[in-house]
Amino acid sequence: MLRVTFNKSHRGTTQRVTYLCTKIICSNHSTLCNKTARRQNYEEYGKQTQGQHLQDGFLNPLKNGRFGWYVPPSRNYGMLVVRILRGALKLRYIVLGGAIGGGVSLSKKYEEWKDGLPDMKWLEDVLPQGEKWSNFSKKLMEVGGVMKDVVQIAKDDIKSKASVSALGLSNDDSRKKYENLQSQVETLQTEIMNVQIKYQKELEKMERENRELRQQYLILKTNKKTTVKKIKKSLIDMYSEVLDELSGYDTSYSMADHLPRVVVVGDQSSGKTSVLESIAKARIFPRGSGEMMTRAPVKVTLAEGPYHVAQFRDSDREYDLNKESDLSELRREVELRMRASVRGGKTVSNEVISMTVKGPGLQRMVLVDLPGIISTMTVDMAADTKDSIHQMTKHYMSNPNAIILCIQDGSVDAERSNVTDLVMQCDPLGRRTIFVLTKVDLAEELADPDRIRKILSGKLFPMKALGYYAVVTGRGRKDDSIDAIRQYEEDFFKNSKLFHRRGVIMPHQVTSRNLSLAVSDRFWKMVRETIEQQADAFKATRFNLETEWKNNFPRLRESGRDELFDKAKGEILDEVVTLSQISAKKWEEALNEKLWDKLSNYVFENIYLPAAQSDSFNTMVDIKLRQWAEQALPAKSVEAGWEALQNEFIHLMEKAKKSPDHDDIFDNLKAAVVDEAIRRHSWEDKAIDMLRVIQLNTLEDRFVHDKTEWDQAVKFLETSVKSKLAHTEETLNEMLGPGQFTRITHWKSLTEDQSKRRYVKTELDKVLKNDDKHLPTLSYDELTTVRKNLQRDGIEVDTDYIRQTWFPVYRRHFLKQALHRANDCRKAYYLYSQQGAECEISCSDVVLFWRIQQVIKVTSNALRQQVINREARRLDKEIKEVLDEFSDDEEKKAQLLTGKRVTLAEELIKVRHIQEKLEEFINSLNQEK
């Protein structure tokens, strides 16, 4: 260490340089100096330079192997060296001070941490101390020496191919030593095992305390976060959602099979479900005596949480796993879902049932429980059950990143196992297989220890595995809790001579707890190794889909079915709103037209024509009108109003199609929604009673009040009669065939029936010509005369044939007469107003149509008010209900919203969504690391 002190005077003329050499280290290989020479030089120099003032110089300790003097060419260089040394010295003291302060702080932290450690004094009672430890060590060394001798003797004995018994006979001392050694080894194994068991109990006690503290912490954390923002999802929840999204993306998409999960496979009744329940720490699956209970894959996501609860992916209900009632309901729901997934006579299903189990201390992982592999089918199973289970199991195990939890029943012969061969086919090198031997409590009683040793060391089966574990998953009692099962498992491994004293298996290879730790560790290791590779693959898929979209739909934004449905829903509801913007005049015109279209046939056939046959026209009209108003008219009016509302709504939708912004992708959906809403809609019942009263009161008025109404009635009569007349002419044309001019110009001819009809019509015209006011029906004599006249011309027809021809012929005759009367009555209002019913010109039919016209007017006005005030809103409500139902029905939306634009957008949106979830999961995973 070299310390240099510089003092400078105010005038800068004198410098004092004092050198204090406290230690000089010289290399052993240096030829310039040695320690003795340097010590002598240092003493001489101290004597010579003590108290002297040197000007502009400094000591060079390495010049010519001894201390000497060197004068620098300039003072600036010396000052630079001085500044550098001074800064270095300051830095040294700063570092020294920080180190001292840090040491004091670290000492305090250590004392605080040591106070928080659990009491480990119990180890002093277990582990030997002082002389006991020395004696214990000596005994171990002696045992080691003896073991070395025994091993050497065994080697010599093997070389000479002598038996163990021969060894004992030839060397009594070695045999005694071997026996003593064996007893000491067993004693030591028992002592060590007892220590391990005691340590394990203390460790479990600390874990329980940690679990309770963790639960309290999570509860406080949850309560705190819920008041501020939504709780952040755990890593395992995020990963489980990614798997669910991939499963829903495409059942045949192989990318979903490349993400890690733990696949639980085994023979039926081998204890697969029990192992999963032991890991989940809850009896969450239904039980059956020899019956296949697992009929569909069950994906169980294990996560840490403050409460021990379970929840299905598609449900908001949480089941408290600490309550037996909730556990029973959960098992019942699992069974119902499994049975519901099996359709069409199948025994097993590929439909995945997803559920999440959370609780303090649970290992985070995703497990898939599959139906057990069977070798024989029963009569109640489908014919393809065995093959279906094999294919399903292979599908899940073929995932190169799936961890295979191979469950082997220890209570049955190993040769009866079907699962090991299947696992070996999918994972021949055993790089992702973990072997689990269940029911080892029964195996201890039934099996040979050497055979169990071979199984758990991986030497019995040709199948290879990462690890081998032995567990006890119950005593065969359905009502045992997980705590009782775990206690039974602990007691078994504690007292089992097979596992403890005979060294069949190591302690870390037993208990469900060690198994869950190993599986979880392997699961997350595989997740970290593969997740980014899968995310990159989805990036490439997304790029390809986006490129295809830009090439096919460059000006459109990719919208999925949900977004398109929402857009169509808005358009439909907007069109419903436009119903309220229709003017009252337009509503009345539409209702008037629809009412007369509905009522005209009844008016002509049941009122007008029958009354015309009667001698007292007005009396018959009054009777017919009253009967009509009391019975059929109100209901027909409501029906007409509903059809008018429907027509106007459809008209608005058709009008919207002509808009430049119309998108024809919604047409099928809109039509289906409107049809369903119209099918459900019904007019209010009280509307019929209200209309009946209004219509009866209106029909009581039999007098036309002014000339305007008279003219309107005459016009209404003429229009209605002309419409009926045109319809009657069409009927006659079809019956009689085309006229002569049409036949010539269009090269058409008459049929035999049409020729007969023409002959019959000619005879009927003669009847009407002889009696201009003929009744609507033919008498028997008239029918006979017409038939005989036709026979004279060689035409044979019966009376029904004549009546069929008479009906349209008479209808045309009557309607033409009605038009003449309407024309005559057009200017007869003055006579009618003066003479009333006694008018010289018979205008009763005009009055009839005026009364009907008034009924239609008041009815359409009442219906219009009902439409605007109530029915349009009710229709709007029903359309919303239909839309809400359709929005929850994915099959319905897929059926009504079709086309490449929809399917490509759906695929792109799903891929983008999955990629975002993958990236979110990767970011959280990296943050946790």
PDB file of C-alpha atoms in Angstrom, residues 546-649:
ATOM      1  CA  GLU A 546     -55.245 -11.399 -43.723  1.00  0.00           C
ATOM      2  CA  THR A 547     -53.658 -11.605 -47.158  1.00  0.00           C
ATOM      3  CA  GLU A 548     -56.584 -13.665 -48.480  1.00  0.00           C
ATOM      4  CA  TRP A 549     -59.056 -11.166 -47.012  1.00  0.00           C
ATOM      5  CA  LYS A 550     -57.333  -8.191 -48.644  1.00  0.00           C
ATOM      6  CA  ASN A 551     -57.352  -9.947 -51.996  1.00  0.00           C
ATOM      7  CA  ASN A 552     -61.068 -10.821 -51.846  1.00  0.00           C
ATOM      8  CA  PHE A 553     -62.623  -7.980 -49.837  1.00  0.00           C
ATOM      9  CA  PRO A 554     -60.231  -5.038 -50.002  1.00  0.00           C
ATOM     10  CA  ARG A 555     -62.775  -2.357 -49.026  1.00  0.00           C
ATOM     11  CA  LEU A 556     -64.538  -4.206 -46.231  1.00  0.00           C
ATOM     12  CA  ARG A 557     -63.626  -4.646 -42.624  1.00  0.00           C
ATOM     13  CA  GLU A 558     -63.550  -8.221 -41.392  1.00  0.00           C
ATOM     14  CA  SER A 559     -66.716  -8.692 -39.342  1.00  0.00           C
ATOM     15  CA  GLY A 560     -67.682 -11.945 -37.683  1.00  0.00           C
ATOM     16  CA  ARG A 561     -71.157 -13.362 -37.310  1.00  0.00           C
ATOM     17  CA  ASP A 562     -71.697 -11.676 -33.971  1.00  0.00           C
ATOM     18  CA  GLU A 563     -70.847  -8.252 -35.329  1.00  0.00           C
ATOM     19  CA  LEU A 564     -72.870  -8.810 -38.490  1.00  0.00           C
ATOM     20  CA  PHE A 565     -75.805  -9.991 -36.412  1.00  0.00           C
ATOM     21  CA  ASP A 566     -75.646  -6.867 -34.269  1.00  0.00           C
ATOM     22  CA  LYS A 567     -75.609  -4.717 -37.385  1.00  0.00           C
ATOM     23  CA  ALA A 568     -78.587  -6.568 -38.870  1.00  0.00           C
ATOM     24  CA  LYS A 569     -80.382  -6.278 -35.545  1.00  0.00           C
ATOM     25  CA  GLY A 570     -79.951  -2.516 -35.603  1.00  0.00           C
ATOM     26  CA  GLU A 571     -81.273  -2.272 -39.143  1.00  0.00           C
ATOM     27  CA  ILE A 572     -84.325  -4.396 -38.355  1.00  0.00           C
ATOM     28  CA  LEU A 573     -85.154  -2.340 -35.278  1.00  0.00           C
ATOM     29  CA  ASP A 574     -84.693   0.861 -37.269  1.00  0.00           C
ATOM     30  CA  GLU A 575     -87.193  -0.405 -39.820  1.00  0.00           C
ATOM     31  CA  VAL A 576     -89.636  -1.179 -37.013  1.00  0.00           C
ATOM     32  CA  VAL A 577     -89.259   2.387 -35.788  1.00  0.00           C
ATOM     33  CA  THR A 578     -90.188   3.703 -39.231  1.00  0.00           C
ATOM     34  CA  LEU A 579     -93.621   2.147 -38.780  1.00  0.00           C
ATOM     35  CA  SER A 580     -94.443   4.976 -36.406  1.00  0.00           C
ATOM     36  CA  GLN A 581     -93.492   7.496 -39.104  1.00  0.00           C
ATOM     37  CA  ILE A 582     -96.192   6.281 -41.522  1.00  0.00           C
ATOM     38  CA  SER A 583     -98.926   8.897 -41.810  1.00  0.00           C
ATOM     39  CA  ALA A 584    -102.459   8.259 -40.573  1.00  0.00           C
ATOM     40  CA  LYS A 585    -103.847   8.710 -44.082  1.00  0.00           C
ATOM     41  CA  LYS A 586    -101.536   6.037 -45.471  1.00  0.00           C
ATOM     42  CA  TRP A 587    -102.465   3.664 -42.663  1.00  0.00           C
ATOM     43  CA  GLU A 588    -106.185   4.163 -43.343  1.00  0.00           C
ATOM     44  CA  GLU A 589    -105.743   3.602 -47.057  1.00  0.00           C
ATOM     45  CA  ALA A 590    -103.787   0.402 -46.435  1.00  0.00           C
ATOM     46  CA  LEU A 591    -106.309  -0.809 -43.870  1.00  0.00           C
ATOM     47  CA  ASN A 592    -109.285   0.035 -46.100  1.00  0.00           C
ATOM     48  CA  GLU A 593    -107.779  -1.889 -48.968  1.00  0.00           C
ATOM     49  CA  LYS A 594    -106.919  -4.895 -46.815  1.00  0.00           C
ATOM     50  CA  LEU A 595    -110.325  -4.883 -45.094  1.00  0.00           C
ATOM     51  CA  TRP A 596    -112.303  -4.882 -48.344  1.00  0.00           C
ATOM     52  CA  ASP A 597    -110.016  -7.548 -49.774  1.00  0.00           C
ATOM     53  CA  LYS A 598    -110.825  -9.686 -46.737  1.00  0.00           C
ATOM     54  CA  LEU A 599    -114.550  -8.877 -46.606  1.00  0.00           C
ATOM     55  CA  SER A 600    -115.638  -8.517 -50.238  1.00  0.00           C
ATOM     56  CA  ASN A 601    -116.222 -12.169 -50.932  1.00  0.00           C
ATOM     57  CA  TYR A 602    -118.402 -12.526 -47.841  1.00  0.00           C
ATOM     58  CA  VAL A 603    -120.381  -9.399 -48.738  1.00  0.00           C
ATOM     59  CA  PHE A 604    -121.197 -10.635 -52.241  1.00  0.00           C
ATOM     60  CA  GLU A 605    -121.746 -14.301 -51.477  1.00  0.00           C
ATOM     61  CA  ASN A 606    -123.442 -14.134 -48.096  1.00  0.00           C
ATOM     62  CA  ILE A 607    -125.188 -10.756 -48.068  1.00  0.00           C
ATOM     63  CA  TYR A 608    -125.686  -9.111 -51.463  1.00  0.00           C
ATOM     64  CA  LEU A 609    -126.604 -12.112 -53.630  1.00  0.00           C
ATOM     65  CA  PRO A 610    -128.887 -13.828 -51.038  1.00  0.00           C
ATOM     66  CA  ALA A 611    -130.672 -10.529 -50.371  1.00  0.00           C
ATOM     67  CA  ALA A 612    -131.142  -9.983 -54.100  1.00  0.00           C
ATOM     68  CA  GLN A 613    -133.012 -13.309 -54.278  1.00  0.00           C
ATOM     69  CA  SER A 614    -135.368 -12.242 -51.512  1.00  0.00           C
ATOM     70  CA  ASP A 615    -138.539 -10.267 -52.045  1.00  0.00           C
ATOM     71  CA  SER A 616    -137.639  -7.989 -49.090  1.00  0.00           C
ATOM     72  CA  PHE A 617    -134.062  -6.936 -49.887  1.00  0.00           C
ATOM     73  CA  ASN A 618    -133.625  -4.450 -47.023  1.00  0.00           C
ATOM     74  CA  THR A 619    -134.968  -6.786 -44.343  1.00  0.00           C
ATOM     75  CA  MET A 620    -132.669  -9.572 -45.457  1.00  0.00           C
ATOM     76  CA  VAL A 621    -129.733  -7.140 -45.565  1.00  0.00           C
ATOM     77  CA  ASP A 622    -130.400  -5.999 -41.963  1.00  0.00           C
ATOM     78  CA  ILE A 623    -130.504  -9.566 -40.705  1.00  0.00           C
ATOM     79  CA  LYS A 624    -127.367 -10.607 -42.590  1.00  0.00           C
ATOM     80  CA  LEU A 625    -125.401  -7.521 -41.542  1.00  0.00           C
ATOM     81  CA  ARG A 626    -126.240  -7.951 -37.859  1.00  0.00           C
ATOM     82  CA  GLN A 627    -125.267 -11.592 -37.855  1.00  0.00           C
ATOM     83  CA  TRP A 628    -122.044 -10.692 -39.611  1.00  0.00           C
ATOM     84  CA  ALA A 629    -121.168  -7.923 -37.138  1.00  0.00           C
ATOM     85  CA  GLU A 630    -121.837 -10.150 -34.130  1.00  0.00           C
ATOM     86  CA  GLN A 631    -119.840 -13.132 -35.338  1.00  0.00           C
ATOM     87  CA  ALA A 632    -117.269 -13.005 -38.142  1.00  0.00           C
ATOM     88  CA  LEU A 633    -116.723  -9.309 -38.875  1.00  0.00           C
ATOM     89  CA  PRO A 634    -114.639  -8.294 -35.765  1.00  0.00           C
ATOM     90  CA  ALA A 635    -112.270 -11.250 -36.077  1.00  0.00           C
ATOM     91  CA  LYS A 636    -111.869 -10.730 -39.828  1.00  0.00           C
ATOM     92  CA  SER A 637    -111.180  -7.058 -39.180  1.00  0.00           C
ATOM     93  CA  VAL A 638    -108.396  -7.875 -36.703  1.00  0.00           C
ATOM     94  CA  GLU A 639    -106.943 -10.358 -39.162  1.00  0.00           C
ATOM     95  CA  ALA A 640    -107.008  -7.708 -41.872  1.00  0.00           C
ATOM     96  CA  GLY A 641    -105.328  -5.191 -39.557  1.00  0.00           C
ATOM     97  CA  TRP A 642    -102.546  -7.626 -38.684  1.00  0.00           C
ATOM     98  CA  GLU A 643    -101.934  -8.426 -42.354  1.00  0.00           C
ATOM     99  CA  ALA A 644    -101.846  -4.723 -43.182  1.00  0.00           C
ATOM    100  CA  LEU A 645     -99.256  -4.161 -40.442  1.00  0.00           C
ATOM    101  CA  GLN A 646     -97.234  -7.088 -41.758  1.00  0.00           C
ATOM    102  CA  ASN A 647     -97.432  -5.854 -45.358  1.00  0.00           C
ATOM    103  CA  GLU A 648     -96.328  -2.357 -44.416  1.00  0.00           C
ATOM    104  CA  PHE A 649     -93.367  -3.708 -42.448  1.00  0.00           C
TER     105      PHE A 649
END
